[in-house]
Short mmCIF file of C-alpha atoms in Angstrom, two decimals:
data_model
loop_
_atom_site.label_atom_id
_atom_site.label_comp_id
_atom_site.label_asym_id
_atom_site.label_seq_id
_atom_site.Cartn_x
_atom_site.Cartn_y
_atom_site.Cartn_z
CA MET A 5 12.41 56.78 47.11
CA ALA A 6 10.77 59.17 44.72
CA ASN A 7 10.54 59.08 40.97
CA SER A 8 13.21 61.84 41.13
CA ARG A 9 14.88 63.78 43.95
CA LYS A 10 13.40 66.98 42.54
CA THR A 11 9.90 65.55 42.97
CA MET A 12 10.52 64.72 46.63
CA SER A 13 12.08 68.14 47.14
CA GLU A 14 9.01 69.76 45.58
CA LEU A 15 6.74 67.76 47.88
CA ALA A 16 8.82 68.82 50.91
CA ARG A 17 8.62 72.49 49.83
CA LEU A 18 4.84 72.40 49.46
CA ALA A 19 4.39 70.64 52.79
CA LYS A 20 6.84 73.06 54.45
CA VAL A 21 8.95 70.24 55.88
CA ASN A 22 12.38 68.84 55.09
CA VAL A 23 13.01 65.97 52.66
CA SER A 24 13.79 63.46 55.42
CA THR A 25 10.38 64.08 57.00
CA VAL A 26 8.71 63.42 53.64
CA SER A 27 10.69 60.20 53.26
CA ARG A 28 9.69 59.01 56.74
CA ALA A 29 6.05 59.92 56.16
CA LEU A 30 5.91 58.00 52.88
CA ASN A 31 7.37 54.97 54.67
CA ASP A 32 4.74 55.30 57.45
CA SER A 33 7.37 55.99 60.12
CA PRO A 34 6.07 56.47 63.69
CA LEU A 35 8.59 59.33 64.02
CA VAL A 36 6.27 61.57 61.98
CA LYS A 37 3.23 63.09 63.68
CA PRO A 38 -0.07 61.70 62.30
CA GLU A 39 -1.30 65.15 61.25
CA THR A 40 1.97 65.89 59.42
CA LYS A 41 1.85 62.52 57.71
CA ALA A 42 -1.75 63.09 56.63
CA GLU A 43 -0.89 66.52 55.17
CA ILE A 44 2.10 65.14 53.25
CA MET A 45 -0.03 62.33 51.83
CA ARG A 46 -2.76 64.80 50.85
CA ILE A 47 -0.31 67.02 48.96
CA ALA A 48 1.36 63.98 47.36
CA GLN A 49 -1.99 62.86 45.99
CA GLU A 50 -2.83 66.37 44.84
CA ILE A 51 0.37 66.82 42.79
CA GLY A 52 0.37 63.21 41.49
CA TYR A 53 3.49 62.16 43.38
CA SER A 54 4.17 58.41 43.33
CA VAL A 55 6.70 56.23 45.12
CA ASN A 56 9.19 54.12 43.18
CA VAL A 57 8.16 50.84 44.81
CA ALA A 58 10.91 48.74 43.25
CA ALA A 59 13.65 51.06 44.47
CA ARG A 60 12.13 51.34 47.94
CA ASN A 61 11.84 47.57 48.26
CA LEU A 62 15.43 47.11 47.09
CA ARG A 63 16.59 49.47 49.81
CA LYS A 64 14.50 47.69 52.43
CA GLN A 65 15.54 44.26 51.07
CA SER A 66 11.86 43.32 50.98
CA SER A 67 9.42 42.57 48.19
CA GLU A 68 6.47 43.34 50.48
CA THR A 69 4.89 40.28 48.90
CA ILE A 70 3.64 37.03 50.42
CA ALA A 71 3.35 33.93 48.25
CA LEU A 72 0.33 31.70 48.79
CA VAL A 73 1.27 28.20 47.63
CA ILE A 74 -1.57 25.82 46.76
CA PRO A 75 -0.02 22.55 45.57
CA ILE A 76 -2.06 20.82 42.86
CA LYS A 77 -1.14 17.17 42.34
CA PRO A 78 -1.18 16.64 38.54
CA ASP A 79 -3.14 13.37 38.61
CA SER A 80 -5.49 14.25 41.47
CA GLY A 81 -8.19 16.04 39.49
CA GLU A 82 -8.00 18.97 41.92
CA THR A 83 -8.03 22.53 40.58
CA ILE A 84 -7.68 26.01 42.02
CA SER A 85 -11.45 26.39 41.49
CA ASP A 86 -12.14 24.17 44.51
CA PRO A 87 -14.47 26.32 46.72
CA PHE A 88 -12.26 25.90 49.81
CA PHE A 89 -9.16 27.07 47.93
CA LEU A 90 -10.99 30.08 46.50
CA GLU A 91 -12.27 31.16 49.91
CA MET A 92 -8.85 30.70 51.48
CA VAL A 93 -7.27 32.81 48.70
CA GLY A 94 -9.79 35.55 49.46
CA ALA A 95 -9.18 35.40 53.22
CA VAL A 96 -5.38 35.47 52.90
CA SER A 97 -5.47 38.22 50.26
CA MET A 98 -7.59 40.51 52.43
CA ALA A 99 -5.46 39.86 55.52
CA ALA A 100 -2.24 40.53 53.59
CA SER A 101 -3.63 43.75 52.12
CA ARG A 102 -4.51 45.02 55.59
CA ARG A 103 -0.87 44.52 56.60
CA GLY A 104 0.48 46.29 53.49
CA TYR A 105 1.56 43.16 51.61
CA ASP A 106 0.74 42.05 48.07
CA LEU A 107 -0.18 38.42 47.39
CA LEU A 108 1.48 36.15 44.83
CA LEU A 109 -0.46 32.97 44.04
CA SER A 110 1.57 29.88 43.14
CA THR A 111 0.18 26.46 42.15
CA PRO A 112 3.26 24.25 41.65
CA GLU A 113 2.61 20.94 39.87
CA ASP A 114 6.17 19.71 39.29
CA GLU A 115 7.09 17.28 42.05
CA THR A 116 10.78 17.28 41.05
CA ALA A 117 11.46 21.02 41.46
CA ILE A 118 11.16 22.90 44.73
CA ALA A 119 9.19 25.91 43.54
CA GLU A 120 8.78 27.06 47.14
CA ARG A 121 12.53 27.46 47.60
CA ARG A 122 12.82 29.38 44.32
CA LEU A 123 10.16 31.89 45.39
CA LEU A 124 12.18 32.75 48.48
CA GLN A 125 15.68 32.65 47.00
CA THR A 126 14.82 34.89 44.04
CA GLY A 127 13.28 37.49 46.33
CA ARG A 128 9.90 37.30 44.62
CA ALA A 129 8.32 36.76 48.04
CA ASP A 130 9.36 37.56 51.60
CA GLY A 131 7.59 34.50 52.97
CA LEU A 132 5.32 31.60 52.09
CA ILE A 133 1.92 30.39 53.20
CA ILE A 134 1.47 26.78 52.09
CA ILE A 135 -2.02 25.27 52.06
CA GLY A 136 -2.02 21.59 53.00
CA GLN A 137 0.52 18.91 53.85
CA ALA A 138 -1.01 16.02 51.92
CA GLY A 139 1.65 13.96 50.21
CA ARG A 140 4.16 16.79 50.65
CA GLU A 141 6.10 15.71 53.72
CA ASP A 142 9.38 15.38 51.78
CA ARG A 143 9.00 18.80 50.11
CA LEU A 144 8.21 20.49 53.41
CA GLN A 145 11.18 18.78 55.04
CA ALA A 146 13.38 20.00 52.16
CA ILE A 147 12.62 23.63 52.93
CA SER A 148 12.45 23.30 56.73
CA GLU A 149 15.69 25.28 57.12
CA MET A 150 13.66 28.27 55.87
CA GLU A 151 11.09 27.70 58.62
CA ASN A 152 11.36 31.33 59.76
CA ARG A 153 9.77 32.36 56.45
CA ILE A 154 7.08 29.66 56.15
CA VAL A 155 3.67 28.97 57.67
CA VAL A 156 1.61 25.89 56.73
CA TRP A 157 -2.16 25.34 56.92
CA GLY A 158 -2.84 21.77 57.96
CA GLY A 159 -3.54 19.17 60.63
CA LEU A 160 -1.55 19.08 63.85
CA GLN A 161 1.63 16.99 63.72
CA LYS A 162 3.77 17.00 66.85
CA GLU A 163 7.08 16.56 65.04
CA ALA A 164 6.50 19.03 62.20
CA PRO A 165 9.62 21.24 61.73
CA TYR A 166 7.52 24.24 60.67
CA THR A 167 4.67 26.35 62.01
CA LEU A 168 1.26 24.74 61.53
CA ILE A 169 -2.06 26.55 61.72
CA GLY A 170 -5.43 24.87 61.29
CA SER A 171 -8.74 24.05 62.87
CA ASP A 172 -9.25 21.46 65.62
CA ASN A 173 -9.82 18.59 63.20
CA ILE A 174 -10.39 15.96 65.90
CA GLY A 175 -12.87 18.18 67.72
CA GLY A 176 -14.62 19.08 64.47
CA GLY A 177 -14.95 15.44 63.43
CA GLU A 178 -16.26 14.55 66.87
CA LYS A 179 -18.88 17.34 66.83
CA ALA A 180 -20.09 16.43 63.34
CA THR A 181 -20.49 12.75 64.22
CA ALA A 182 -22.01 13.45 67.64
CA HIS A 183 -24.65 15.57 65.90
CA LEU A 184 -25.59 12.67 63.64
CA LEU A 185 -25.61 10.21 66.54
CA GLY A 186 -27.80 12.64 68.48
CA LEU A 187 -30.33 12.43 65.63
CA GLY A 188 -30.50 8.68 66.19
CA ARG A 189 -28.29 7.77 63.22
CA ARG A 190 -26.23 4.64 63.81
CA ARG A 191 -24.96 3.70 60.33
CA ILE A 192 -22.83 6.76 59.53
CA LEU A 193 -20.67 6.65 56.41
CA PHE A 194 -17.37 8.58 56.56
CA ILE A 195 -16.26 10.02 53.20
CA GLY A 196 -12.64 11.13 52.80
CA ASP A 197 -9.05 10.01 52.30
CA THR A 198 -7.67 9.09 55.72
CA SER A 199 -4.12 8.92 54.34
CA LEU A 200 -4.12 12.73 54.52
CA PRO A 201 -3.23 14.30 57.90
CA GLU A 202 -6.28 16.57 58.22
CA ILE A 203 -8.72 13.84 57.15
CA ALA A 204 -7.15 11.26 59.46
CA LEU A 205 -7.71 13.62 62.39
CA ARG A 206 -11.36 14.17 61.42
CA TYR A 207 -11.82 10.42 61.21
CA GLU A 208 -10.26 10.11 64.66
CA GLY A 209 -12.97 12.47 65.92
CA TYR A 210 -15.58 10.35 64.11
CA GLN A 211 -14.33 7.26 65.97
CA LYS A 212 -14.22 9.08 69.30
CA ALA A 213 -17.85 10.22 69.01
CA HIS A 214 -18.91 6.62 68.34
CA ALA A 215 -16.93 5.37 71.35
CA ASP A 216 -18.48 8.02 73.61
CA LYS A 217 -21.94 6.83 72.58
CA GLY A 218 -21.02 3.15 72.87
CA VAL A 219 -21.68 2.61 69.15
CA GLU A 220 -19.38 0.25 67.27
CA VAL A 221 -17.77 1.61 64.09
CA ASP A 222 -18.41 -0.56 61.03
CA PRO A 223 -15.17 -0.55 58.96
CA ASN A 224 -17.30 -0.89 55.81
CA LEU A 225 -18.69 2.59 56.45
CA ASN A 226 -15.53 4.31 55.23
CA LEU A 227 -15.51 5.58 51.66
CA LYS A 228 -12.05 6.64 50.46
CA ILE A 229 -12.19 9.27 47.73
CA GLY A 230 -9.03 9.31 45.62
CA PHE A 231 -6.19 11.59 46.64
CA GLY A 232 -7.56 14.44 48.69
CA PHE A 233 -11.03 15.78 47.89
CA GLN A 234 -11.87 14.44 44.44
CA VAL A 235 -15.55 15.31 44.24
CA LYS A 236 -15.98 13.64 40.84
CA ASP A 237 -15.44 10.22 42.45
CA VAL A 238 -18.25 10.60 45.01
CA PHE A 239 -21.22 9.86 42.75
CA PRO A 240 -20.02 6.59 41.18
CA LYS A 241 -18.49 5.24 44.40
CA LEU A 242 -21.45 6.11 46.63
CA THR A 243 -23.88 4.81 44.02
CA SER A 244 -21.96 1.53 43.94
CA LEU A 245 -22.15 1.25 47.74
CA ILE A 246 -25.89 1.91 47.79
CA LYS A 247 -26.55 -0.65 45.04
CA SER A 248 -24.44 -3.21 46.91
CA GLY A 249 -27.03 -3.09 49.70
CA LEU A 250 -24.86 -1.40 52.33
CA SER A 251 -27.11 0.05 55.00
CA LEU A 252 -26.51 3.70 55.97
CA ASP A 253 -28.58 6.42 57.61
CA GLY A 254 -25.98 9.17 58.01
CA ILE A 255 -22.97 10.64 56.18
CA PHE A 256 -20.07 12.70 57.50
CA GLY A 257 -18.12 14.13 54.57
CA ALA A 258 -14.59 15.35 55.32
CA SER A 259 -15.33 18.49 53.28
CA ASP A 260 -18.46 20.38 52.25
CA ALA A 261 -17.75 19.68 48.58
CA LEU A 262 -17.71 15.92 49.25
CA SER A 263 -20.92 16.15 51.30
CA ILE A 264 -22.79 18.18 48.68
CA ALA A 265 -21.78 15.65 46.02
CA ALA A 266 -22.98 12.86 48.34
CA MET A 267 -26.37 14.55 48.74
CA ASP A 268 -26.76 14.59 44.96
CA ALA A 269 -25.85 10.89 44.74
CA LEU A 270 -28.36 10.02 47.47
CA ARG A 271 -31.19 11.86 45.74
CA GLN A 272 -30.44 10.27 42.37
CA ASN A 273 -30.55 6.85 44.03
CA GLY A 274 -33.97 7.47 45.56
CA LEU A 275 -32.88 8.41 49.10
CA GLY A 276 -34.15 11.59 50.73
CA VAL A 277 -32.01 14.09 52.65
CA PRO A 278 -32.46 14.33 55.62
CA ASN A 279 -35.42 11.95 55.99
CA ASP A 280 -33.59 8.80 54.88
CA VAL A 281 -29.99 9.92 55.35
CA SER A 282 -28.70 12.87 57.40
CA VAL A 283 -25.56 14.56 56.06
CA VAL A 284 -22.92 16.75 57.73
CA GLY A 285 -19.95 18.44 56.03
CA TYR A 286 -16.77 20.24 57.07
CA ASP A 287 -15.49 23.75 56.16
CA ASN A 288 -18.63 25.96 56.02
CA ILE A 289 -17.97 27.22 52.50
CA ASN A 290 -20.55 29.64 51.08
CA GLN A 291 -21.95 26.92 48.83
CA ALA A 292 -23.06 24.91 51.90
CA SER A 293 -25.89 27.33 52.71
CA MET A 294 -27.07 27.34 49.09
CA SER A 295 -27.40 23.57 48.68
CA GLN A 296 -30.85 21.94 48.74
CA PRO A 297 -31.43 21.32 51.57
CA SER A 298 -28.81 23.58 53.15
CA LEU A 299 -25.90 21.56 54.47
CA THR A 300 -25.19 21.21 58.17
CA THR A 301 -21.44 21.75 58.48
CA VAL A 302 -18.50 22.32 60.80
CA ASN A 303 -17.31 25.92 60.58
CA GLN A 304 -13.52 26.16 60.12
CA ASN A 305 -13.78 29.97 60.11
CA ILE A 306 -11.72 30.38 56.96
CA ALA A 307 -11.61 34.17 57.38
CA GLU A 308 -9.97 33.86 60.79
CA GLY A 309 -7.68 31.16 59.43
CA GLY A 310 -6.45 33.52 56.70
CA GLU A 311 -5.84 36.25 59.26
CA LEU A 312 -3.86 33.91 61.54
CA LEU A 313 -1.74 32.62 58.65
CA VAL A 314 -0.79 36.13 57.55
CA SER A 315 -0.22 37.60 61.01
CA SER A 316 1.88 34.60 62.10
CA LEU A 317 4.04 34.81 58.96
CA ILE A 318 4.57 38.57 59.23
CA ASP A 319 5.45 38.22 62.92
CA LYS A 320 8.15 35.74 61.86
CA LEU A 321 9.46 38.06 59.13
CA GLU A 322 9.64 41.00 61.51
#
């Protein structure tokens, strides 16, 4: 819809078409020939014509907005500045823009209110992309009846009542560990919280790689880091392990951020990377290539993940 009917009529007169053709062209209808559409858009730009987006969306019963929900547990120490979150925001934003959707970022902290449901019921967003399942099984179950408007990034769960998209966490964990075992490392420390679905699957891959090589897994070589990916806990906990005399020659961190923090702890405790301890991460964030030395990592292909999340959600909405 135009700012005024007169404005649309003026645009139609200048383009030498009727008002309905202008309306279809502005809504990118396939019923309008590409050359006609291009000419209408050129004239619209020339005369400063603009579309009343709110009115158009009301008519279409669509906000043309996707909400990206990144849950931040209040006592976890996590923030939106986590490199993985930032790169995922960028990937989803670019994919949404290519499909003509705006992006609304939501970081709900209140565990007692279902912010996700409110975003959909108020019409602020047509659909939701939720990053992560950790500790949120009840909340996701509570909005499962809206499954046709929700896509979740996370680890595979056979009984999940919603669409899940994510990397092959078992395969990634297996590849990372097999790389370390191939370097001759036999005392490989796993860093991550295996109570989280994605991390548990990566640890399963870690165990599988050991079994394939006939190497027994030492249960002491498992460093749990708080809830999720609390990088601040890596230095004191790893330092404590090293000072306790625990022998290790390799580290598989369940995220790049954890692995980079581990490399710093190793160096400050007199251990060289990779001469004394080889380290592998998971995610392939930009920071991985800038660490010293650069971090070997499993590539989740965050850009492709963002594209899949958006395209899957829009396919549902359509």
